Coordinates of C-alpha atoms in Angstrom, one line a residue:
N1381 CA 106.3 -69.0 139.1
E1382 CA 102.7 -70.2 138.7
D1383 CA 103.4 -73.2 136.4
R1384 CA 106.8 -73.9 137.9
T1385 CA 108.7 -73.3 134.7
I1386 CA 111.0 -70.7 136.2
V1387 CA 112.9 -71.5 139.4
V1388 CA 115.2 -69.2 141.4
V1389 CA 117.6 -69.5 144.3
M1390 CA 118.9 -66.3 145.9
N1391 CA 121.5 -65.1 148.4
G1392 CA 120.7 -61.7 149.8
E1393 CA 117.7 -59.3 150.2
I1394 CA 115.5 -57.4 147.8
Y1395 CA 114.5 -54.3 149.8
N1396 CA 111.8 -53.0 147.3
F1397 CA 110.1 -56.4 146.9
R1398 CA 106.8 -55.3 148.3
E1399 CA 106.4 -52.5 145.7
L1400 CA 107.5 -55.0 143.0
R1401 CA 105.0 -57.6 144.2
K1402 CA 102.1 -55.1 144.1
E1403 CA 103.1 -54.1 140.5
L1404 CA 103.3 -57.8 139.5
E1405 CA 100.0 -58.7 141.1
A1406 CA 98.4 -55.8 139.2
K1407 CA 99.7 -57.5 136.0
G1408 CA 98.0 -60.8 137.0
H1409 CA 100.8 -62.7 138.7
S1410 CA 99.9 -64.8 141.8
F1411 CA 102.3 -65.7 144.6
H1412 CA 102.6 -68.8 146.9
G1413 CA 104.2 -67.1 149.9
G1414 CA 105.7 -63.8 151.2
S1415 CA 109.3 -64.2 150.4
D1416 CA 111.3 -61.4 148.6
T1417 CA 112.9 -64.1 146.4
E1418 CA 109.5 -65.0 145.0
V1419 CA 109.2 -61.7 143.0
L1420 CA 112.2 -62.7 140.9
P1421 CA 110.6 -65.4 138.6
H1422 CA 107.6 -63.2 138.0
L1423 CA 109.8 -60.2 137.2
Y1424 CA 111.7 -62.4 134.7
E1425 CA 108.4 -63.3 133.0
E1426 CA 107.6 -59.6 132.6
Y1427 CA 111.0 -58.1 131.8
G1428 CA 113.5 -60.8 130.9
E1429 CA 117.1 -59.9 131.8
A1430 CA 116.0 -56.3 132.2
M1431 CA 114.4 -57.4 135.5
V1432 CA 117.7 -56.5 137.3
D1433 CA 117.1 -52.8 136.6
K1434 CA 114.1 -52.8 138.9
L1435 CA 115.9 -54.4 141.9
N1436 CA 117.0 -52.4 144.9
G1437 CA 118.9 -54.8 147.1
M1438 CA 122.0 -56.9 147.8
F1439 CA 121.8 -60.2 146.0
C1440 CA 123.2 -62.9 143.9
F1441 CA 120.6 -65.1 142.3
A1442 CA 120.5 -67.9 139.8
L1443 CA 117.4 -68.4 137.6
W1444 CA 116.6 -71.4 135.5
D1445 CA 114.1 -71.1 132.7
F1446 CA 112.8 -74.6 131.9
R1447 CA 111.1 -73.4 128.7
S1448 CA 114.1 -72.0 127.0
E1449 CA 116.7 -74.1 129.0
K1450 CA 118.5 -70.9 129.9
L1451 CA 120.4 -70.1 133.1
L1452 CA 120.6 -66.5 134.3
I1453 CA 122.9 -65.5 137.2
A1454 CA 123.0 -61.9 138.4
R1455 CA 125.2 -60.1 141.0
D1456 CA 124.0 -56.8 142.6
R1457 CA 125.3 -53.4 141.5
F1458 CA 128.0 -53.0 144.1
G1459 CA 128.9 -56.7 144.8
E1460 CA 127.6 -57.0 148.3
K1461 CA 127.0 -60.7 147.6
P1462 CA 129.7 -62.8 145.9
L1463 CA 129.6 -65.3 143.1
Y1464 CA 132.3 -67.7 142.0
Y1465 CA 132.0 -70.0 139.0
G1466 CA 134.0 -72.2 136.6
V1467 CA 133.5 -74.8 133.9
F1468 CA 135.0 -78.1 134.7
D1469 CA 134.6 -81.3 132.7
G1470 CA 131.9 -79.6 130.7
K1471 CA 129.9 -78.6 133.7
L1472 CA 129.3 -75.1 135.0
I1473 CA 129.7 -75.0 138.8
F1474 CA 128.9 -71.9 140.8
A1475 CA 128.6 -70.9 144.5
S1476 CA 129.0 -68.1 146.9
E1477 CA 132.4 -69.2 148.0
P1478 CA 135.4 -71.0 146.4
K1479 CA 135.5 -73.7 149.0
V1480 CA 132.2 -75.1 147.6
L1481 CA 133.7 -75.4 144.1
L1482 CA 136.8 -77.0 145.6
S1483 CA 134.7 -79.7 147.2
H1484 CA 133.6 -80.9 143.7
P1485 CA 135.6 -83.9 142.4
S1486 CA 136.2 -82.2 139.1
V1487 CA 137.9 -79.2 140.7
E1488 CA 141.5 -79.3 141.8
P1489 CA 143.0 -76.1 143.4
Q1490 CA 145.7 -74.5 141.2
L1491 CA 147.3 -71.2 142.0
N1492 CA 146.9 -68.5 139.4
L1493 CA 150.2 -66.7 139.4
E1494 CA 148.9 -63.6 137.7
S1495 CA 146.2 -63.4 140.4
L1496 CA 149.0 -63.8 143.0
R1497 CA 150.6 -60.7 141.6
Q1498 CA 147.3 -58.8 141.7
Y1499 CA 146.9 -59.9 145.3
L1500 CA 150.3 -58.5 146.2
S1501 CA 149.4 -55.2 144.5
F1502 CA 145.8 -54.7 145.7
D1503 CA 145.7 -56.8 148.9
Y1504 CA 142.9 -58.8 147.2
V1505 CA 142.2 -60.3 143.8
P1506 CA 139.9 -58.2 141.7
A1507 CA 137.1 -59.8 139.6
P1508 CA 136.9 -61.5 137.2
R1509 CA 139.9 -63.4 138.4
S1510 CA 140.2 -65.4 141.6
I1511 CA 143.3 -66.7 143.3
Y1512 CA 142.5 -70.1 141.7
H1513 CA 143.1 -71.0 138.1
G1514 CA 139.8 -71.9 136.4
I1515 CA 137.6 -70.2 139.0
S1516 CA 136.3 -66.8 138.1
K1517 CA 134.3 -64.2 140.1
L1518 CA 131.3 -62.6 138.5
P1519 CA 132.0 -58.9 138.8
A1520 CA 129.5 -56.6 140.5
A1521 CA 126.7 -55.3 138.3
H1522 CA 127.1 -58.2 135.9
L1523 CA 124.9 -60.9 134.4
L1524 CA 126.0 -64.4 133.5
T1525 CA 123.9 -66.4 131.0
V1526 CA 124.2 -70.0 129.8
H1527 CA 122.3 -71.0 126.8
D1528 CA 123.0 -73.8 124.2
G1529 CA 126.2 -74.5 126.1
V1530 CA 127.6 -71.0 125.7
V1531 CA 128.6 -69.0 128.8
K1532 CA 128.4 -65.2 128.4
T1533 CA 128.8 -62.3 130.9
R1534 CA 127.9 -58.7 130.5
R1535 CA 127.7 -55.5 132.6
Y1536 CA 124.1 -54.4 133.2
W1537 CA 124.8 -51.2 135.2
Q1538 CA 127.5 -48.7 135.9
L1539 CA 127.7 -45.6 137.9
S1540 CA 127.7 -42.4 135.8
F1541 CA 129.5 -39.3 136.8
H1542 CA 128.0 -37.2 134.0
K1543 CA 126.6 -34.0 135.3
N1544 CA 123.1 -33.6 133.8
G1545 CA 121.2 -30.4 133.5
K1546 CA 121.4 -27.4 135.9
K1547 CA 123.9 -27.6 138.8
P1548 CA 121.9 -27.8 142.0
S1549 CA 122.8 -25.4 144.8
F1550 CA 124.7 -26.9 147.7
K1551 CA 121.6 -26.4 149.9
E1552 CA 119.3 -28.2 147.4
A1553 CA 121.8 -31.0 147.0
T1554 CA 122.1 -31.4 150.8
E1555 CA 118.4 -31.5 151.3
H1556 CA 118.0 -34.1 148.6
L1557 CA 120.8 -36.2 150.1
Q1558 CA 119.0 -36.1 153.4
E1559 CA 115.8 -37.5 151.8
L1560 CA 117.7 -40.3 150.0
L1561 CA 119.7 -41.4 153.0
A1562 CA 116.6 -41.4 155.2
D1563 CA 114.7 -43.6 152.8
A1564 CA 117.6 -45.9 152.2
V1565 CA 117.9 -46.6 155.9
R1566 CA 114.2 -46.9 156.3
M1567 CA 114.0 -49.6 153.6
R1568 CA 116.8 -51.6 155.3
L1569 CA 115.1 -51.6 158.7
V1570 CA 112.4 -54.0 157.5
S1571 CA 113.2 -57.3 159.2
D1572 CA 111.4 -60.3 160.8
V1573 CA 114.4 -60.8 163.1
P1574 CA 116.3 -58.6 165.7
L1575 CA 118.3 -55.8 164.1
G1576 CA 121.0 -53.4 165.1
V1577 CA 123.6 -50.9 163.8
L1578 CA 127.4 -51.6 163.6
L1579 CA 128.6 -48.3 165.1
S1580 CA 132.3 -47.3 164.7
G1581 CA 131.9 -43.7 165.7
G1582 CA 132.8 -42.5 162.2
V1583 CA 130.5 -40.3 160.3
D1584 CA 129.2 -43.1 158.0
S1585 CA 128.0 -45.5 160.6
S1586 CA 126.8 -42.7 162.8
T1587 CA 124.7 -41.4 160.0
V1588 CA 123.0 -44.8 159.6
A1589 CA 122.4 -45.0 163.4
A1590 CA 120.9 -41.4 163.4
Y1591 CA 118.4 -42.2 160.7
A1592 CA 117.6 -45.6 162.2
T1593 CA 116.5 -43.9 165.4
Q1594 CA 114.1 -41.9 163.4
F1595 CA 112.3 -44.8 161.7
S1596 CA 112.7 -47.7 164.1
T1597 CA 109.6 -48.6 166.1
E1598 CA 111.8 -49.9 168.9
K1599 CA 114.9 -48.6 170.7
V1600 CA 117.8 -49.0 168.3
K1601 CA 120.6 -51.3 169.4
T1602 CA 124.1 -50.2 168.5
F1603 CA 127.4 -52.2 168.8
S1604 CA 131.1 -51.3 168.8
I1605 CA 134.4 -52.9 169.8
G1606 CA 137.5 -51.2 171.0
F1607 CA 141.2 -52.0 171.5
E1608 CA 143.5 -51.2 174.3
E1609 CA 146.0 -49.6 171.8
D1610 CA 144.7 -46.0 171.8
S1611 CA 145.5 -45.0 168.2
F1612 CA 143.3 -48.0 167.0
D1613 CA 140.5 -47.4 169.5
E1614 CA 137.3 -45.6 168.3
S1615 CA 135.0 -46.9 171.0
K1616 CA 134.8 -43.6 172.8
F1617 CA 133.4 -41.9 169.7
A1618 CA 130.9 -44.7 169.2
R1619 CA 129.9 -44.3 172.9
E1620 CA 129.4 -40.5 172.4
V1621 CA 127.2 -41.1 169.3
A1622 CA 125.1 -43.7 171.2
Q1623 CA 124.6 -41.4 174.1
H1624 CA 123.6 -38.5 171.8
L1625 CA 121.1 -40.6 169.9
G1626 CA 119.8 -42.5 172.9
T1627 CA 120.5 -45.9 171.6
E1628 CA 120.8 -49.2 173.5
H1629 CA 124.5 -49.4 173.2
Y1630 CA 126.7 -52.5 173.5
E1631 CA 130.4 -52.3 173.7
E1632 CA 133.3 -54.8 174.0
K1633 CA 136.9 -53.8 174.7
L1634 CA 139.4 -56.3 173.5
S1635 CA 143.0 -57.1 174.4
V1636 CA 145.7 -57.5 171.8
D1637 CA 145.9 -61.2 172.6
T1638 CA 142.2 -61.7 172.0
A1639 CA 142.4 -60.4 168.5
A1640 CA 145.8 -61.9 167.7
D1641 CA 144.6 -65.4 168.7
L1642 CA 142.1 -65.3 165.8
I1643 CA 144.8 -64.8 163.2
S1644 CA 145.7 -68.5 163.1
E1645 CA 142.0 -69.2 162.3
I1646 CA 142.0 -67.0 159.1
G1647 CA 143.1 -69.8 156.8
G1648 CA 140.2 -72.0 157.9
W1649 CA 137.4 -69.7 156.7
L1650 CA 139.0 -67.3 154.3
D1651 CA 139.2 -69.4 151.1
E1652 CA 140.6 -66.5 149.1
P1653 CA 143.3 -64.3 150.6
I1654 CA 142.4 -60.7 151.6
S1655 CA 145.1 -58.8 153.6
D1656 CA 142.9 -56.0 154.8
G1657 CA 143.9 -55.4 158.3
S1658 CA 140.3 -54.7 159.4
L1659 CA 139.4 -58.3 158.6
I1660 CA 140.1 -59.4 162.2
P1661 CA 138.1 -56.6 164.0
T1662 CA 135.3 -57.1 161.5
L1663 CA 135.0 -60.7 162.5
L1664 CA 135.3 -59.8 166.2
L1665 CA 132.5 -57.2 165.8
S1666 CA 130.3 -59.7 163.9
R1667 CA 130.7 -62.3 166.6
F1668 CA 129.8 -59.8 169.3
V1669 CA 126.8 -58.4 167.4
R1670 CA 125.5 -61.9 166.6
K1671 CA 125.1 -62.6 170.3
H1672 CA 122.2 -60.0 170.3
V1673 CA 120.8 -59.6 166.8
T1674 CA 120.8 -61.4 163.4
V1675 CA 120.8 -58.3 161.1
G1676 CA 123.1 -55.3 161.3
L1677 CA 123.3 -52.1 159.3
G1678 CA 126.7 -50.7 158.5
G1679 CA 128.3 -47.6 156.9
D1680 CA 130.1 -49.3 154.0
G1681 CA 130.3 -47.2 150.8
G1682 CA 130.3 -43.7 152.3
D1683 CA 134.1 -43.2 151.7
E1684 CA 134.0 -44.3 148.1
L1685 CA 130.8 -42.4 147.1
F1686 CA 131.6 -39.2 149.0
A1687 CA 135.4 -39.0 148.6
G1688 CA 136.3 -39.8 152.2
Y1689 CA 139.6 -41.5 151.8
P1690 CA 142.8 -39.5 152.3
M1691 CA 144.1 -40.7 148.9
Y1692 CA 141.6 -38.5 147.1
Y1693 CA 143.1 -35.4 148.6
A1694 CA 146.5 -36.9 148.0
H1695 CA 145.9 -36.7 144.2
K1696 CA 145.4 -33.0 144.6
M1697 CA 148.8 -32.8 146.5
A1698 CA 150.4 -35.1 143.8
R1699 CA 149.7 -32.5 141.1
V1700 CA 151.5 -29.9 143.3
Y1701 CA 154.3 -32.3 144.0
D1702 CA 154.7 -33.2 140.3
S1703 CA 155.3 -29.5 139.6
I1704 CA 158.3 -29.4 141.8
P1705 CA 161.6 -29.8 139.8
G1706 CA 162.8 -33.5 139.9
F1707 CA 166.2 -32.7 141.4
V1708 CA 164.5 -30.9 144.3
R1709 CA 162.2 -33.9 144.9
S1710 CA 164.9 -36.5 144.7
G1711 CA 167.7 -34.5 146.3
M1712 CA 165.9 -32.8 149.1
I1713 CA 162.3 -33.8 149.8
E1714 CA 162.5 -37.5 149.5
P1715 CA 165.7 -37.9 151.7
V1716 CA 164.0 -35.9 154.4
V1717 CA 160.8 -37.9 154.2
N1718 CA 162.6 -41.2 154.2
S1719 CA 164.6 -40.2 157.2
L1720 CA 161.5 -39.5 159.3
P1721 CA 161.4 -41.6 162.6
V1722 CA 159.4 -44.8 162.2
S1723 CA 156.1 -44.9 164.1
T1724 CA 153.7 -47.9 164.5
K1725 CA 150.7 -45.8 165.3
N1726 CA 147.6 -46.1 163.0
L1727 CA 148.0 -44.1 159.8
S1728 CA 151.0 -42.3 161.2
F1729 CA 152.4 -39.2 159.4
D1730 CA 155.7 -40.9 158.5
Y1731 CA 153.9 -43.9 157.0
K1732 CA 151.6 -41.8 154.8
A1733 CA 154.5 -39.4 153.7
K1734 CA 156.8 -42.3 152.8
R1735 CA 154.1 -44.0 150.7
F1736 CA 153.2 -40.8 149.0
V1737 CA 156.7 -40.0 147.7
A1738 CA 157.5 -43.6 146.8
A1739 CA 154.5 -43.8 144.5
S1740 CA 155.0 -40.3 143.0
K1741 CA 156.9 -41.7 140.0
Y1742 CA 154.1 -43.9 138.7
D1743 CA 151.1 -43.2 136.4
L1744 CA 147.7 -42.2 137.9
V1745 CA 146.3 -45.7 138.2
T1746 CA 149.5 -47.3 139.5
R1747 CA 150.1 -44.5 141.9
H1748 CA 146.6 -44.7 143.4
H1749 CA 146.7 -48.4 144.0
S1750 CA 150.3 -48.2 145.3
W1751 CA 149.0 -45.9 148.0
F1752 CA 146.3 -48.4 148.9
G1753 CA 148.1 -51.7 148.3
S1754 CA 151.1 -53.5 149.7
F1755 CA 153.6 -54.1 147.0
S1756 CA 154.3 -51.5 144.3
P1757 CA 155.8 -52.6 140.9
D1758 CA 159.3 -52.1 142.4
G1759 CA 158.3 -54.0 145.5
Q1760 CA 157.1 -56.9 143.4
A1761 CA 160.3 -57.0 141.5
D1762 CA 162.1 -57.5 144.9
V1763 CA 159.7 -59.9 146.6
L1764 CA 158.9 -62.4 143.8
T1765 CA 161.2 -65.1 142.6
E1766 CA 162.7 -65.0 139.1
S1767 CA 160.5 -68.0 138.1
V1768 CA 157.3 -66.2 139.0
K1769 CA 158.4 -62.9 137.4
E1770 CA 159.4 -64.8 134.2
F1771 CA 156.0 -66.5 134.0
T1772 CA 153.9 -63.4 134.7
R1773 CA 155.3 -60.6 132.5
F1774 CA 152.2 -58.3 132.4
D1775 CA 151.0 -55.0 133.8
V1776 CA 149.3 -55.8 137.0
Y1777 CA 147.2 -52.6 136.7
Q1778 CA 146.1 -53.1 133.1
D1779 CA 142.6 -54.4 134.0
A1780 CA 142.1 -51.3 136.1
K1781 CA 143.3 -49.0 133.3
D1782 CA 140.9 -50.8 130.8
L1783 CA 138.0 -50.5 133.2
L1784 CA 138.7 -46.8 133.5
K1785 CA 138.0 -46.5 129.7
I1786 CA 134.2 -46.9 130.3
C1787 CA 134.1 -44.3 133.1
D1788 CA 132.5 -41.0 132.0
A1789 CA 134.0 -38.9 134.8
E1790 CA 136.2 -36.0 133.7
E1791 CA 137.8 -35.3 137.1
Q1792 CA 140.8 -37.6 138.0
I1793 CA 139.5 -38.0 141.6
E1794 CA 136.1 -39.1 140.4
Q1795 CA 137.8 -41.6 138.0
M1796 CA 139.6 -43.0 141.1
Q1797 CA 136.3 -43.2 142.9
F1798 CA 134.9 -45.2 140.0
L1799 CA 137.9 -47.6 140.3
D1800 CA 137.5 -47.9 144.0
I1801 CA 133.8 -48.7 143.8
N1802 CA 134.5 -51.5 141.3
Y1803 CA 137.7 -52.8 142.9
Y1804 CA 138.3 -51.9 146.5
L1805 CA 134.7 -51.6 147.6
A1806 CA 133.4 -54.7 145.8
E1807 CA 136.4 -57.1 146.2
D1808 CA 137.9 -56.0 149.5
I1809 CA 135.4 -54.2 151.8
L1810 CA 132.2 -56.0 150.9
T1811 CA 133.9 -59.4 150.5
K1812 CA 135.5 -58.9 153.9
V1813 CA 132.2 -58.0 155.5
D1814 CA 130.4 -60.8 153.8
R1815 CA 133.0 -63.4 154.8
A1816 CA 133.3 -62.2 158.4
S1817 CA 129.5 -61.8 159.0
M1818 CA 128.4 -64.9 157.2
A1819 CA 131.0 -66.9 159.3
V1820 CA 128.8 -66.2 162.3
S1821 CA 125.4 -66.1 160.4
L1822 CA 125.0 -62.3 160.7
E1823 CA 123.4 -60.4 157.8
V1824 CA 124.9 -56.9 157.2
R1825 CA 123.1 -54.3 155.1
A1826 CA 124.6 -51.1 153.7
P1827 CA 122.2 -48.1 153.2
F1828 CA 124.9 -46.0 151.4
L1829 CA 124.8 -48.6 148.6
D1830 CA 121.2 -47.8 147.7
P1831 CA 121.5 -47.1 144.0
R1832 CA 119.6 -43.8 144.4
V1833 CA 122.2 -42.6 146.9
A1834 CA 125.1 -43.7 144.7
E1835 CA 123.7 -42.2 141.5
F1836 CA 123.0 -38.9 143.3
S1837 CA 126.5 -38.8 144.8
A1838 CA 128.1 -39.2 141.3
S1839 CA 125.8 -36.6 139.8
I1840 CA 126.9 -33.7 142.1
P1841 CA 130.0 -31.6 141.6
L1842 CA 133.3 -32.9 143.1
E1843 CA 133.7 -29.8 145.2
Y1844 CA 130.5 -30.7 147.1
K1845 CA 132.2 -34.0 148.2
L1846 CA 135.8 -33.0 148.5
K1847 CA 136.3 -29.4 149.7
G1848 CA 140.0 -28.6 150.1
S1849 CA 141.3 -31.6 152.2
N1850 CA 137.8 -32.2 153.7
G1851 CA 136.3 -35.4 152.3
K1852 CA 132.6 -36.2 152.6
Y1853 CA 131.9 -32.5 152.9
I1854 CA 128.2 -32.6 151.8
L1855 CA 127.5 -35.8 153.8
K1856 CA 128.8 -34.1 157.0
K1857 CA 126.8 -31.0 156.3
A1858 CA 123.7 -33.1 155.7
V1859 CA 123.9 -34.9 159.1
E1860 CA 125.6 -32.3 161.3
H1861 CA 122.2 -31.5 162.9
L1862 CA 121.8 -35.1 163.9
L1863 CA 125.2 -35.8 165.4
P1864 CA 127.7 -34.4 167.9
K1865 CA 130.0 -31.8 166.3
S1866 CA 133.0 -33.8 167.4
I1867 CA 132.0 -36.7 165.1
T1868 CA 131.5 -34.6 161.9
K1869 CA 134.7 -32.6 162.6
R1870 CA 137.1 -35.5 163.4
P1871 CA 139.5 -36.9 160.8
K1872 CA 139.0 -40.3 159.2
K1873 CA 140.4 -43.2 161.2
G1874 CA 140.6 -46.7 159.8
F1875 CA 139.1 -49.8 161.4
G1876 CA 142.4 -51.6 162.0
I1877 CA 144.6 -53.5 164.4
P1878 CA 148.1 -52.9 165.7
I1879 CA 149.8 -55.3 163.2
A1880 CA 153.1 -53.3 163.2
D1881 CA 153.5 -53.9 167.0
W1882 CA 152.2 -57.5 166.8
L1883 CA 154.8 -58.4 164.2
K1884 CA 157.5 -57.4 166.8
G1885 CA 155.8 -59.2 169.6
R1886 CA 152.8 -61.5 169.7
L1887 CA 153.0 -62.5 166.0
N1888 CA 156.8 -62.6 165.6
P1889 CA 157.1 -66.4 166.1
L1890 CA 154.3 -67.0 163.6
A1891 CA 155.9 -64.7 161.1
H1892 CA 159.3 -66.4 161.4
D1893 CA 157.6 -69.8 161.0
L1894 CA 155.4 -69.0 157.9
L1895 CA 158.1 -66.8 156.3
S1896 CA 161.1 -69.0 157.1
R1897 CA 163.9 -69.3 154.5
D1898 CA 163.4 -73.1 154.1
R1899 CA 159.7 -72.7 153.5
L1900 CA 160.1 -69.9 151.0
I1901 CA 162.8 -71.7 149.0
K1902 CA 160.6 -74.8 148.8
Q1903 CA 157.6 -72.8 147.8
D1904 CA 159.5 -70.8 145.1
L1905 CA 157.1 -67.9 145.1
F1906 CA 158.8 -65.2 147.3
D1907 CA 162.5 -64.3 147.4
A1908 CA 163.7 -65.5 150.8
E1909 CA 166.5 -63.0 151.2
F1910 CA 164.2 -60.0 150.6
V1911 CA 161.6 -61.3 153.0
E1912 CA 164.2 -61.8 155.6
K1913 CA 165.3 -58.2 155.0
L1914 CA 161.7 -57.0 155.5
L1915 CA 161.4 -58.9 158.8
R1916 CA 164.8 -57.7 160.1
E1917 CA 164.3 -54.0 159.3
H1918 CA 160.8 -54.1 160.8
E1919 CA 162.0 -55.8 164.0
Q1920 CA 164.9 -53.3 164.4
G1921 CA 162.7 -50.3 163.8
I1922 CA 164.6 -49.3 160.7
A1923 CA 161.4 -49.2 158.7
S1924 CA 157.7 -50.2 159.1
H1925 CA 157.1 -53.1 156.7
H1926 CA 154.0 -54.3 158.5
K1927 CA 151.7 -53.9 155.5
Q1928 CA 153.9 -56.0 153.2
L1929 CA 154.6 -58.6 155.9
W1930 CA 150.9 -58.9 156.8
T1931 CA 150.0 -59.5 153.2
L1932 CA 152.6 -62.3 152.9
L1933 CA 151.5 -63.7 156.3
V1934 CA 147.8 -63.9 155.2
F1935 CA 148.8 -65.5 152.0
Q1936 CA 150.7 -68.2 153.8
L1937 CA 147.8 -68.9 156.2
W1938 CA 145.5 -69.3 153.2
Y1939 CA 148.1 -71.4 151.3
D1940 CA 148.6 -73.8 154.2
N1941 CA 144.9 -74.5 154.5
F1942 CA 143.9 -74.8 150.8
F1943 CA 147.1 -76.3 149.4
E1944 CA 149.7 -77.6 151.8
S1945 CA 147.2 -79.3 154.1
K1946 CA 145.6 -81.1 151.2
K1947 CA 149.0 -82.0 149.7
K1948 CA 147.9 -80.5 146.5
K1949 CA 150.4 -79.7 143.8
I1950 CA 150.8 -76.0 142.9
V1951 CA 150.4 -75.7 139.1
A1952 CA 151.4 -72.3 137.6
K1953 CA 148.6 -71.0 135.4
K1954 CA 147.8 -67.8 133.8

């Protein structure tokens, strides 16, 4: 600020900083330069902690007030930018990545066993925990303050699903969504460096590309990657969108070996395990895009906000399934489903059906995350050693159940959207994108996570978003005039890799090495006999255990880099 009594450091972008700067200058504030970060100390002078309410952006910033000797740290509403912190030897240490904290002499890596169980359940560790004992994550939409030696955190914003006032007609809602999306993309096109769109060929990234072509002063660059394995390849859809919109399209087709070669590198840059299978293609796409531009726009957030995941429709089906007598389910339906031939294709029918019936016995929250994650409660009972289970007797999903208590949604599906926005989106999708893109110095922006778009999506009726089995219904209607019909009509397809086949071929030696009996017995975290059974059944085609095996494999790659290679002692901590 003017007298240098308030200092800020920020990671991210404030998209509405020009409007905020004009407002602040009208109030008498003067600026030294043109950075978006510079609005923050002046906003703090005017509004204190309430400054965050005025920000539209992706950010994590730390502000020091010399006058009151107060530290203020804030993370954006959806968690696009990460923040890790801990108190060690009486010192608060914070950074964007755990590896920075681990480089401090006061910090020794210790495995948090409860976090390990959450990782096995969710495929990531939800905030406020991290995989490390003593290191926490500041959750999305939270503030952290330090004053007089006291560290406090609080939520400053949450998405409300309360339906205020008169219900808009579908036409009115569609037109308003078009306006919001257009402005959200327009704001994120402002850049001093080359910019492009990460185009998968799905409706979300295609929507971003379509609006970008309307507002960009130059021909929009779009980027996609594809795989030789057809069920994982979306490049033809991205190509169709690019041709329809007239973009300058760049495409790279990758072999299985090209992608698989990167897996051994995961442990070097992923300092907290995330077993999302799209981690590898996201890194590959980021590397490819970075050769041409330094800022990219993506479609993250569309599925969570507009009910695009198949699991949301699965909750509708679950209510029907629950109404069937138990003896019919256990005696007839489940045996038939479990005897379906095993397929390694992306999101195959047998894979989805088997996970659906396996999770049917759980409560709402557990069922939802068992569909998403790798190890259900029963699976954890099998895979963990007795010593780990004895030390961690707790409900892995209790934090999620507690979070649900502050959600004002009445519909179960909207309640699950609320959880996914706070958990899966923040701690898996956005963390994955941030790690992969920052590894190559690429900045990725997400127009769907404009708070105006999110708040509108939550305010409209559920049937506008999920109509029958058709997710993102209103979004598809809003952009159908901009895109080829084949794009808005096609079913959702994940951004994945053929892990199931790799584990039988290219990755099989690595899996046997990292999951060997001797290693597991020495490690004393995972039951060696059960892991051997998973590998054997997967190799023989008896079952597809690729998700569970991949989750264990990623953990071991991380473990080797951040514990074994440093010869650090694992200390079990809650």
